[in-house]
Structure formats: structure tokens, C-alpha cells
Short mmCIF file of the C-alpha atoms (twelve columns), coordinates in Angstrom:
data_MODEL
# 
_entry.id   MODEL 
# 
loop_
_atom_site.group_PDB 
_atom_site.id 
_atom_site.type_symbol 
_atom_site.label_atom_id 
_atom_site.label_alt_id 
_atom_site.label_comp_id 
_atom_site.label_asym_id 
_atom_site.label_seq_id 
_atom_site.Cartn_x 
_atom_site.Cartn_y 
_atom_site.Cartn_z 
_atom_site.pdbx_PDB_model_num 
ATOM 1   C CA . MET A 1   148.710 76.587  110.581 1 
ATOM 2   C CA . GLU A 2   151.128 78.601  108.448 1 
ATOM 3   C CA . VAL A 3   148.856 78.182  105.431 1 
ATOM 4   C CA . LEU A 4   145.878 79.430  107.402 1 
ATOM 5   C CA . VAL A 5   147.737 82.504  108.608 1 
ATOM 6   C CA . SER A 6   149.013 83.128  105.088 1 
ATOM 7   C CA . GLY A 7   145.489 82.817  103.756 1 
ATOM 8   C CA . LYS A 8   144.231 85.383  106.223 1 
ATOM 9   C CA . LEU A 9   147.050 87.745  105.282 1 
ATOM 10  C CA . VAL A 10  146.008 87.453  101.645 1 
ATOM 11  C CA . LEU A 11  142.406 88.114  102.658 1 
ATOM 12  C CA . LEU A 12  143.518 91.180  104.565 1 
ATOM 13  C CA . LEU A 13  145.187 92.535  101.431 1 
ATOM 14  C CA . ILE A 14  142.025 91.815  99.437  1 
ATOM 15  C CA . VAL A 15  139.656 93.530  101.869 1 
ATOM 16  C CA . THR A 16  142.018 96.513  102.088 1 
ATOM 17  C CA . TRP A 17  141.971 96.753  98.296  1 
ATOM 18  C CA . LEU A 18  138.160 96.563  98.227  1 
ATOM 19  C CA . GLY A 19  137.978 99.262  100.856 1 
ATOM 20  C CA . ALA A 20  140.182 101.530 98.763  1 
ATOM 21  C CA . LEU A 21  137.970 100.950 95.728  1 
ATOM 22  C CA . ALA A 22  134.876 101.830 97.763  1 
ATOM 23  C CA . VAL A 23  136.320 105.182 98.844  1 
ATOM 24  C CA . ALA A 24  136.755 106.117 95.196  1 
ATOM 25  C CA . ASP A 25  133.223 105.048 94.220  1 
ATOM 26  C CA . ILE A 26  130.682 105.842 96.958  1 
ATOM 27  C CA . GLN A 27  127.064 105.546 95.868  1 
ATOM 28  C CA . CYS A 28  124.282 105.902 98.405  1 
ATOM 29  C CA . GLY A 29  121.886 102.967 98.614  1 
ATOM 30  C CA . ARG A 30  124.152 100.632 96.632  1 
ATOM 31  C CA . LEU A 31  122.452 97.378  95.657  1 
ATOM 32  C CA . GLU A 32  123.032 94.259  93.586  1 
ATOM 33  C CA . GLU A 33  119.940 93.078  91.744  1 
ATOM 34  C CA . ARG A 34  120.791 89.381  92.227  1 
ATOM 35  C CA . LEU A 35  120.401 89.830  95.999  1 
ATOM 36  C CA . LEU A 36  116.862 91.202  95.744  1 
ATOM 37  C CA . TYR A 37  115.232 87.936  94.709  1 
ATOM 38  C CA . THR A 38  115.914 85.603  97.616  1 
ATOM 39  C CA . VAL A 39  114.104 84.262  100.660 1 
ATOM 40  C CA . LEU A 40  117.300 84.223  102.731 1 
ATOM 41  C CA . GLU A 41  117.121 86.285  105.917 1 
ATOM 42  C CA . LYS A 42  120.890 86.635  106.295 1 
ATOM 43  C CA . THR A 43  122.584 89.287  104.177 1 
ATOM 44  C CA . GLU A 44  125.917 88.997  102.487 1 
ATOM 45  C CA . PRO A 45  128.646 90.918  104.400 1 
ATOM 46  C CA . SER A 46  128.727 93.909  102.037 1 
ATOM 47  C CA . GLU A 47  124.952 93.994  101.511 1 
ATOM 48  C CA . ASN A 48  123.066 96.991  102.941 1 
ATOM 49  C CA . PRO A 49  126.300 98.582  104.249 1 
ATOM 50  C CA . TRP A 50  124.416 101.443 105.957 1 
ATOM 51  C CA . ILE A 51  123.165 99.179  108.759 1 
ATOM 52  C CA . GLY A 52  124.905 99.315  112.136 1 
ATOM 53  C CA . ILE A 53  124.156 98.693  115.809 1 
ATOM 54  C CA . LEU A 54  123.765 101.125 118.724 1 
ATOM 55  C CA . TRP A 55  125.904 100.291 121.761 1 
ATOM 56  C CA . ALA A 56  126.285 101.858 125.210 1 
ATOM 57  C CA . ASP A 57  129.774 102.566 126.548 1 
ATOM 58  C CA . LYS A 58  130.002 101.117 130.071 1 
ATOM 59  C CA . GLY A 59  133.589 102.211 130.646 1 
ATOM 60  C CA . ASN A 60  135.332 98.859  130.545 1 
ATOM 61  C CA . SER A 61  132.931 97.253  128.062 1 
ATOM 62  C CA . TYR A 62  130.159 97.917  125.568 1 
ATOM 63  C CA . GLU A 63  126.516 96.896  125.956 1 
ATOM 64  C CA . ASN A 64  124.380 96.050  122.943 1 
ATOM 65  C CA . THR A 65  121.157 98.108  123.108 1 
ATOM 66  C CA . ALA A 66  119.418 95.798  120.589 1 
ATOM 67  C CA . CYS A 67  118.780 98.773  118.290 1 
ATOM 68  C CA . SER A 68  119.908 99.235  114.702 1 
ATOM 69  C CA . VAL A 69  121.260 102.489 113.266 1 
ATOM 70  C CA . VAL A 70  121.213 103.671 109.643 1 
ATOM 71  C CA . ILE A 71  124.026 105.716 108.052 1 
ATOM 72  C CA . ILE A 72  122.677 108.787 106.220 1 
ATOM 73  C CA . ASN A 73  125.903 110.751 105.598 1 
ATOM 74  C CA . GLU A 74  129.560 110.874 106.604 1 
ATOM 75  C CA . GLN A 75  128.882 111.996 110.178 1 
ATOM 76  C CA . HIS A 76  125.287 111.082 111.050 1 
ATOM 77  C CA . VAL A 77  123.178 107.985 111.646 1 
ATOM 78  C CA . LEU A 78  119.453 107.595 112.301 1 
ATOM 79  C CA . THR A 79  117.679 105.503 114.903 1 
ATOM 80  C CA . THR A 80  114.469 105.770 116.947 1 
ATOM 81  C CA . ALA A 81  113.874 108.200 119.800 1 
ATOM 82  C CA . THR A 82  112.890 105.221 121.929 1 
ATOM 83  C CA . CYS A 83  116.332 103.668 121.359 1 
ATOM 84  C CA . VAL A 84  118.121 106.702 122.839 1 
ATOM 85  C CA . LYS A 85  115.939 107.159 125.944 1 
ATOM 86  C CA . ARG A 86  118.583 105.443 128.068 1 
ATOM 87  C CA . PHE A 87  121.174 108.097 127.190 1 
ATOM 88  C CA . LYS A 88  120.552 110.979 129.597 1 
ATOM 89  C CA . THR A 89  123.425 113.128 128.313 1 
ATOM 90  C CA . ARG A 90  122.556 114.356 124.829 1 
ATOM 91  C CA . SER A 91  125.698 116.307 123.970 1 
ATOM 92  C CA . GLY A 92  129.413 115.640 124.480 1 
ATOM 93  C CA . ASP A 93  130.092 112.362 126.292 1 
ATOM 94  C CA . THR A 94  126.737 110.731 125.552 1 
ATOM 95  C CA . THR A 95  128.098 107.160 126.113 1 
ATOM 96  C CA . ALA A 96  126.267 106.152 122.921 1 
ATOM 97  C CA . VAL A 97  128.410 104.387 120.333 1 
ATOM 98  C CA . ALA A 98  127.574 103.336 116.757 1 
ATOM 99  C CA . MET A 99  129.125 100.070 115.546 1 
ATOM 100 C CA . LEU A 100 129.475 100.276 111.763 1 
ATOM 101 C CA . GLY A 101 130.725 97.837  109.156 1 
ATOM 102 C CA . VAL A 102 129.298 94.991  111.216 1 
ATOM 103 C CA . TRP A 103 127.921 91.756  109.789 1 
ATOM 104 C CA . ASP A 104 128.164 89.494  112.865 1 
ATOM 105 C CA . GLU A 105 127.229 91.388  116.031 1 
ATOM 106 C CA . THR A 106 129.440 89.135  118.189 1 
ATOM 107 C CA . ASN A 107 132.580 90.430  116.464 1 
ATOM 108 C CA . SER A 108 134.861 92.813  118.347 1 
ATOM 109 C CA . PRO A 109 136.189 96.137  117.006 1 
ATOM 110 C CA . GLU A 110 139.655 94.966  118.075 1 
ATOM 111 C CA . GLU A 111 139.539 92.282  115.372 1 
ATOM 112 C CA . GLU A 112 141.339 93.335  112.195 1 
ATOM 113 C CA . LEU A 113 139.601 90.470  110.418 1 
ATOM 114 C CA . ALA A 114 136.382 88.834  111.596 1 
ATOM 115 C CA . CYS A 115 136.284 85.213  110.425 1 
ATOM 116 C CA . ASN A 116 133.706 82.449  110.813 1 
ATOM 117 C CA . GLU A 117 134.345 78.740  111.398 1 
ATOM 118 C CA . LYS A 118 134.961 78.243  107.663 1 
ATOM 119 C CA . ASP A 119 137.614 80.987  107.624 1 
ATOM 120 C CA . PHE A 120 135.368 83.320  105.650 1 
ATOM 121 C CA . CYS A 121 136.675 86.749  106.664 1 
ATOM 122 C CA . VAL A 122 135.519 90.366  106.539 1 
ATOM 123 C CA . PRO A 123 137.045 93.459  108.189 1 
ATOM 124 C CA . GLY A 124 136.247 93.866  111.873 1 
ATOM 125 C CA . PRO A 125 133.589 96.449  112.827 1 
ATOM 126 C CA . VAL A 126 134.440 100.074 113.669 1 
ATOM 127 C CA . MET A 127 133.129 101.975 116.710 1 
ATOM 128 C CA . TYR A 128 132.148 105.644 116.409 1 
ATOM 129 C CA . LYS A 129 131.351 107.668 119.529 1 
ATOM 130 C CA . VAL A 130 128.132 109.699 119.413 1 
ATOM 131 C CA . VAL A 131 128.643 113.329 120.498 1 
ATOM 132 C CA . ASP A 132 125.172 114.724 119.862 1 
ATOM 133 C CA . ILE A 133 121.670 113.247 120.016 1 
ATOM 134 C CA . LYS A 134 118.745 115.120 118.497 1 
ATOM 135 C CA . VAL A 135 115.240 113.747 119.055 1 
ATOM 136 C CA . HIS A 136 112.436 114.813 116.713 1 
ATOM 137 C CA . PRO A 137 110.793 117.909 118.290 1 
ATOM 138 C CA . GLN A 138 107.318 116.394 117.827 1 
ATOM 139 C CA . SER A 139 108.197 113.001 119.299 1 
ATOM 140 C CA . ASP A 140 105.031 111.999 121.185 1 
ATOM 141 C CA . ARG A 141 105.450 109.801 124.257 1 
ATOM 142 C CA . ASP A 142 101.712 109.109 124.436 1 
ATOM 143 C CA . THR A 143 101.116 107.963 120.859 1 
ATOM 144 C CA . GLY A 144 104.690 106.987 119.945 1 
ATOM 145 C CA . ASP A 145 104.540 109.120 116.804 1 
ATOM 146 C CA . ASN A 146 107.631 110.809 115.309 1 
ATOM 147 C CA . ASP A 147 109.878 108.224 116.960 1 
ATOM 148 C CA . LEU A 148 113.106 109.474 115.372 1 
ATOM 149 C CA . ALA A 149 116.566 110.548 116.519 1 
ATOM 150 C CA . ILE A 150 119.640 111.824 114.666 1 
ATOM 151 C CA . LEU A 151 123.026 110.863 116.102 1 
ATOM 152 C CA . ARG A 152 126.106 112.923 115.255 1 
ATOM 153 C CA . LEU A 153 129.369 111.000 115.322 1 
ATOM 154 C CA . GLU A 154 132.615 112.224 116.851 1 
ATOM 155 C CA . ARG A 155 134.521 111.920 113.586 1 
ATOM 156 C CA . PRO A 156 133.687 111.491 109.894 1 
ATOM 157 C CA . ILE A 157 133.018 107.941 108.763 1 
ATOM 158 C CA . GLU A 158 135.759 106.276 106.753 1 
ATOM 159 C CA . TRP A 159 133.966 104.751 103.777 1 
ATOM 160 C CA . THR A 160 134.770 101.180 102.793 1 
ATOM 161 C CA . HIS A 161 133.044 98.443  100.802 1 
ATOM 162 C CA . TRP A 162 131.263 97.506  104.050 1 
ATOM 163 C CA . ILE A 163 130.414 100.992 105.353 1 
ATOM 164 C CA . GLN A 164 128.347 103.236 103.068 1 
ATOM 165 C CA . PRO A 165 125.227 105.459 103.365 1 
ATOM 166 C CA . ILE A 166 121.662 104.883 102.253 1 
ATOM 167 C CA . CYS A 167 119.898 107.418 100.016 1 
ATOM 168 C CA . LEU A 168 117.373 109.590 101.849 1 
ATOM 169 C CA . GLN A 169 114.927 109.876 98.959  1 
ATOM 170 C CA . GLY A 170 114.141 108.708 95.455  1 
ATOM 171 C CA . SER A 171 113.779 110.862 92.359  1 
ATOM 172 C CA . SER A 172 110.227 109.625 91.789  1 
ATOM 173 C CA . GLU A 173 108.325 108.252 94.765  1 
ATOM 174 C CA . PRO A 174 104.768 106.865 95.034  1 
ATOM 175 C CA . GLU A 175 102.240 109.116 96.734  1 
ATOM 176 C CA . THR A 176 101.333 106.451 99.269  1 
ATOM 177 C CA . LEU A 177 103.211 103.661 101.030 1 
ATOM 178 C CA . THR A 178 100.059 101.560 101.431 1 
ATOM 179 C CA . ASN A 179 100.022 98.150  99.731  1 
ATOM 180 C CA . ARG A 180 103.708 98.207  98.798  1 
ATOM 181 C CA . ASN A 181 106.041 95.200  98.996  1 
ATOM 182 C CA . LEU A 182 109.135 96.778  100.556 1 
ATOM 183 C CA . HIS A 183 112.559 95.565  101.668 1 
ATOM 184 C CA . TYR A 184 113.796 95.945  105.227 1 
ATOM 185 C CA . SER A 185 117.171 95.309  106.841 1 
ATOM 186 C CA . GLY A 186 118.784 95.397  110.261 1 
ATOM 187 C CA . PHE A 187 119.816 93.115  113.084 1 
ATOM 188 C CA . ASN A 188 117.369 90.822  114.827 1 
ATOM 189 C CA . HIS A 189 116.729 88.575  117.813 1 
ATOM 190 C CA . GLY A 190 116.877 85.383  115.752 1 
ATOM 191 C CA . ASP A 191 120.510 85.462  114.566 1 
ATOM 192 C CA . VAL A 192 123.800 87.293  115.133 1 
ATOM 193 C CA . TYR A 193 124.097 88.229  111.466 1 
ATOM 194 C CA . LYS A 194 122.747 91.294  109.686 1 
ATOM 195 C CA . GLY A 195 119.386 90.337  108.269 1 
ATOM 196 C CA . LYS A 196 116.834 91.352  105.657 1 
ATOM 197 C CA . GLY A 197 113.304 90.599  104.549 1 
ATOM 198 C CA . LEU A 198 110.184 91.707  102.697 1 
ATOM 199 C CA . ALA A 199 107.037 93.227  104.163 1 
ATOM 200 C CA . MET A 200 103.723 94.218  102.591 1 
ATOM 201 C CA . THR A 201 102.558 97.565  103.938 1 
ATOM 202 C CA . VAL A 202 98.890  97.825  104.900 1 
ATOM 203 C CA . SER A 203 96.274  100.539 105.449 1 
ATOM 204 C CA . SER A 204 95.839  102.323 108.784 1 
ATOM 205 C CA . PRO A 205 92.536  100.529 109.591 1 
ATOM 206 C CA . LYS A 206 94.174  97.158  108.864 1 
ATOM 207 C CA . CYS A 207 97.184  98.211  110.930 1 
ATOM 208 C CA . LYS A 208 94.930  98.990  113.883 1 
ATOM 209 C CA . GLN A 209 93.308  95.571  113.504 1 
ATOM 210 C CA . LEU A 210 96.624  93.697  113.220 1 
ATOM 211 C CA . THR A 211 98.079  95.377  116.296 1 
ATOM 212 C CA . SER A 212 94.843  95.119  118.327 1 
ATOM 213 C CA . SER A 213 95.169  98.844  118.947 1 
ATOM 214 C CA . SER A 214 92.439  100.445 121.038 1 
ATOM 215 C CA . VAL A 215 93.164  103.894 119.572 1 
ATOM 216 C CA . PHE A 216 93.636  105.083 116.008 1 
ATOM 217 C CA . PHE A 217 97.119  104.570 114.691 1 
ATOM 218 C CA . PRO A 218 99.718  107.422 114.845 1 
ATOM 219 C CA . GLU A 219 99.520  109.644 111.781 1 
ATOM 220 C CA . ASN A 220 103.134 109.202 110.689 1 
ATOM 221 C CA . GLN A 221 103.478 105.485 111.327 1 
ATOM 222 C CA . LEU A 222 102.621 102.496 109.154 1 
ATOM 223 C CA . CYS A 223 102.441 98.734  109.439 1 
ATOM 224 C CA . GLY A 224 104.228 96.056  107.506 1 
ATOM 225 C CA . TYR A 225 103.151 92.427  107.279 1 
ATOM 226 C CA . PRO A 226 106.443 90.504  106.962 1 
ATOM 227 C CA . VAL A 227 106.921 87.244  105.088 1 
ATOM 228 C CA . LYS A 228 108.646 85.774  108.165 1 
ATOM 229 C CA . ARG A 229 108.004 86.418  111.862 1 
ATOM 230 C CA . THR A 230 111.613 87.143  112.894 1 
ATOM 231 C CA . LYS A 231 111.676 90.124  115.257 1 
ATOM 232 C CA . PHE A 232 114.100 92.753  114.016 1 
ATOM 233 C CA . TYR A 233 115.676 95.425  116.222 1 
ATOM 234 C CA . PRO A 234 114.067 98.881  116.363 1 
ATOM 235 C CA . GLY A 235 115.877 101.241 114.016 1 
ATOM 236 C CA . SER A 236 115.948 98.707  111.180 1 
ATOM 237 C CA . ALA A 237 115.480 100.341 107.774 1 
ATOM 238 C CA . LEU A 238 112.386 99.989  105.565 1 
ATOM 239 C CA . MET A 239 113.496 100.721 102.014 1 
ATOM 240 C CA . ASP A 240 112.101 101.336 98.551  1 
ATOM 241 C CA . ILE A 241 114.031 101.064 95.300  1 
ATOM 242 C CA . GLU A 242 114.994 103.798 92.856  1 
ATOM 243 C CA . VAL A 243 114.613 102.493 89.297  1 
ATOM 244 C CA . GLN A 244 116.663 103.977 86.464  1 
ATOM 245 C CA . ALA A 245 116.637 102.848 82.843  1 
ATOM 246 C CA . GLU A 246 114.232 100.021 83.788  1 
ATOM 247 C CA . LYS A 247 116.740 98.586  86.287  1 
ATOM 248 C CA . PRO A 248 116.852 98.710  90.100  1 
ATOM 249 C CA . HIS A 249 119.495 101.322 90.853  1 
ATOM 250 C CA . SER A 250 119.596 102.054 94.592  1 
ATOM 251 C CA . PHE A 251 117.743 101.783 97.892  1 
ATOM 252 C CA . TYR A 252 116.282 104.839 99.597  1 
ATOM 253 C CA . LEU A 253 114.955 105.080 103.148 1 
ATOM 254 C CA . VAL A 254 111.217 105.381 103.755 1 
ATOM 255 C CA . ALA A 255 110.803 104.332 107.411 1 
ATOM 256 C CA . LEU A 256 112.442 102.937 110.559 1 
ATOM 257 C CA . LEU A 257 111.105 99.999  112.539 1 
ATOM 258 C CA . VAL A 258 109.843 101.066 115.977 1 
ATOM 259 C CA . ARG A 259 108.295 97.854  117.327 1 
ATOM 260 C CA . ASN A 260 107.016 94.354  116.597 1 
ATOM 261 C CA . VAL A 261 103.525 93.292  117.616 1 
ATOM 262 C CA . ASP A 262 102.353 89.694  118.010 1 
ATOM 263 C CA . ALA A 263 98.590  89.379  117.701 1 
ATOM 264 C CA . GLY A 264 96.197  86.913  116.132 1 
ATOM 265 C CA . GLY A 265 98.905  84.394  115.278 1 
ATOM 266 C CA . ALA A 266 100.860 86.908  113.194 1 
ATOM 267 C CA . THR A 267 103.727 89.364  113.682 1 
ATOM 268 C CA . THR A 268 103.185 92.925  112.516 1 
ATOM 269 C CA . GLN A 269 105.985 95.443  112.126 1 
ATOM 270 C CA . VAL A 270 105.279 99.057  113.065 1 
ATOM 271 C CA . PHE A 271 107.400 101.622 111.218 1 
ATOM 272 C CA . GLN A 272 108.005 105.344 111.641 1 
ATOM 273 C CA . ASN A 273 107.569 107.053 108.276 1 
ATOM 274 C CA . VAL A 274 110.596 109.293 107.628 1 
ATOM 275 C CA . ARG A 275 109.297 110.927 104.455 1 
ATOM 276 C CA . ASN A 276 107.513 113.739 106.305 1 
ATOM 277 C CA . ALA A 277 110.579 114.237 108.510 1 
ATOM 278 C CA . ARG A 278 113.136 114.578 105.713 1 
ATOM 279 C CA . SER A 279 113.434 118.367 105.956 1 
ATOM 280 C CA . TRP A 280 114.118 118.057 109.699 1 
ATOM 281 C CA . ILE A 281 116.649 115.277 109.082 1 
ATOM 282 C CA . LEU A 282 118.482 117.242 106.383 1 
ATOM 283 C CA . GLU A 283 118.530 120.434 108.446 1 
ATOM 284 C CA . ASN A 284 119.930 118.681 111.513 1 
ATOM 285 C CA . SER A 285 122.492 116.471 109.792 1 
ATOM 286 C CA . LYS A 286 124.593 119.135 108.085 1 
# 
């Protein structure tokens, strides 16, 4: 028992050291190329460190809303407008809370170290109260278009190796997102761990067919056809890769997952394109 405790103390020193290194070297959209070429759905703990979970403060406890959030800067995260409908107060004590630095959603923020059954440990998650909720002004309840919300946190985020932002745009982006094989990441209904996957984006007519939609698809949304049928939480990030000097350099955000649709023996992911909303996001996340 003493060895185990000693081991965890050593791990605590290591994770503290890594956190200190991260503060000195923050890069949005940080990636490791070796992690791009895998069929695993579970991320490594420090992979995609901009992904968090939206919780509701119930006074004596927290309730998981089953929505992901995405860190965009030191005091703001993104999620969907649908995910924040339950929060009636939009400023001050909103009762919305962002859990950041989380890999296993069953871990508690009171845990200094979160360890699995094999004594593999990472820092416990950190809770940040949300003090302002801004929903996209053109959010359409009828069509579901512009399903975006910016959440302002009560205090600036303390950057660590496990908590870092995603880039909001690339230096050179394709004109269209159709027929692109893109990465996505968030939490899901199939596991407690932060997950990831690949999805091929499709045209609007194909999207309408895949979702059995009776109306034409919302202008600013797109569909992804995932490799696996695991249902990820709304708010999960769809990401493209910035390439520099012929090497993958960083992830940047292109869309947020808004819903999963099962039809015709397949699961289709419906995403809200954030590229047309970037000016609104930047203006309201200062």
C-alpha cells in the first residue's frame, strides 16, 4: 500500500511538471501525428485537450447534460444552442458549468488525481461556472440552423497539458466541406472516456437522403458519414488539419455536432458549420 501511495505521489509531481510546461508552450489545436492514424475510438488523456462536458449545477450535485463543449480561448467555450435550452437564466448565476481537463466523465473535480484500475493517473477535472450564455442571433427553432452558443466562464482557464484551446481557423482552407474525411472528438453514449473518430462529409442532397428529411437541409449544416455508429454528444467538434511544411501541424474547428440520425441501417451525424459564424464567435468571445 505504501508503494502505491508513493507511486501516486510521484505521478502527481510528474503531472504538475507537465502542466507547468504546458503553460509555457500553449499552441491551439495541438496534435501528435502518430495519433491520427488509428481506428481506436478512445483518445489518450492529453489528446484533443479542448474537449469538455457541459453540466448543470443542482445545488448539492452536478447533472451531466450529455453535451460536449469546445474551448476556444481562455474564457470561452462553444456548444450548441440546443444544449443550453434548459438554462433559463442566461447571465450571472446560469447554473451551467463546464467540466474541463476531463478524460473519464465519471471522475470527480474533487479528485486531485483520477486513476483507473491499473493505477494509470491523470489530473482530476476542473469545473468552471458559466456566467454568460449567448445564442446565435439567427438560431432557427424550426429548421435547427445556426445551432450555436458561446459560454463565458466565470474565471480565466488555467492552461495545463490536459486543458488547451482549439484553433478557430486554418491559414488555408478548402472552399467546400463536401467529400472531406474529417476528424471529430467529444464524449459519447458508448463509453465514459473522451472519444474520437473519422467521418466523410457528404453533399446536401445525400444528407437529406441519409436523414430521411422531408424538407431541404438547413443551409449552414452538413452531414458526416462516420466509420463507426457510436453516438457522440451534441457539441462534439468536427475538425480539419492545418498543414505546414508538408506535416500536420494543428487542428482547427469547422463544425459542431448537433444530432445523430439512424436511418436505413446507418448512423448519420448532422453538424453545424461554424465557418460562416466565425465573425460572430470572435466578436462575442473577446
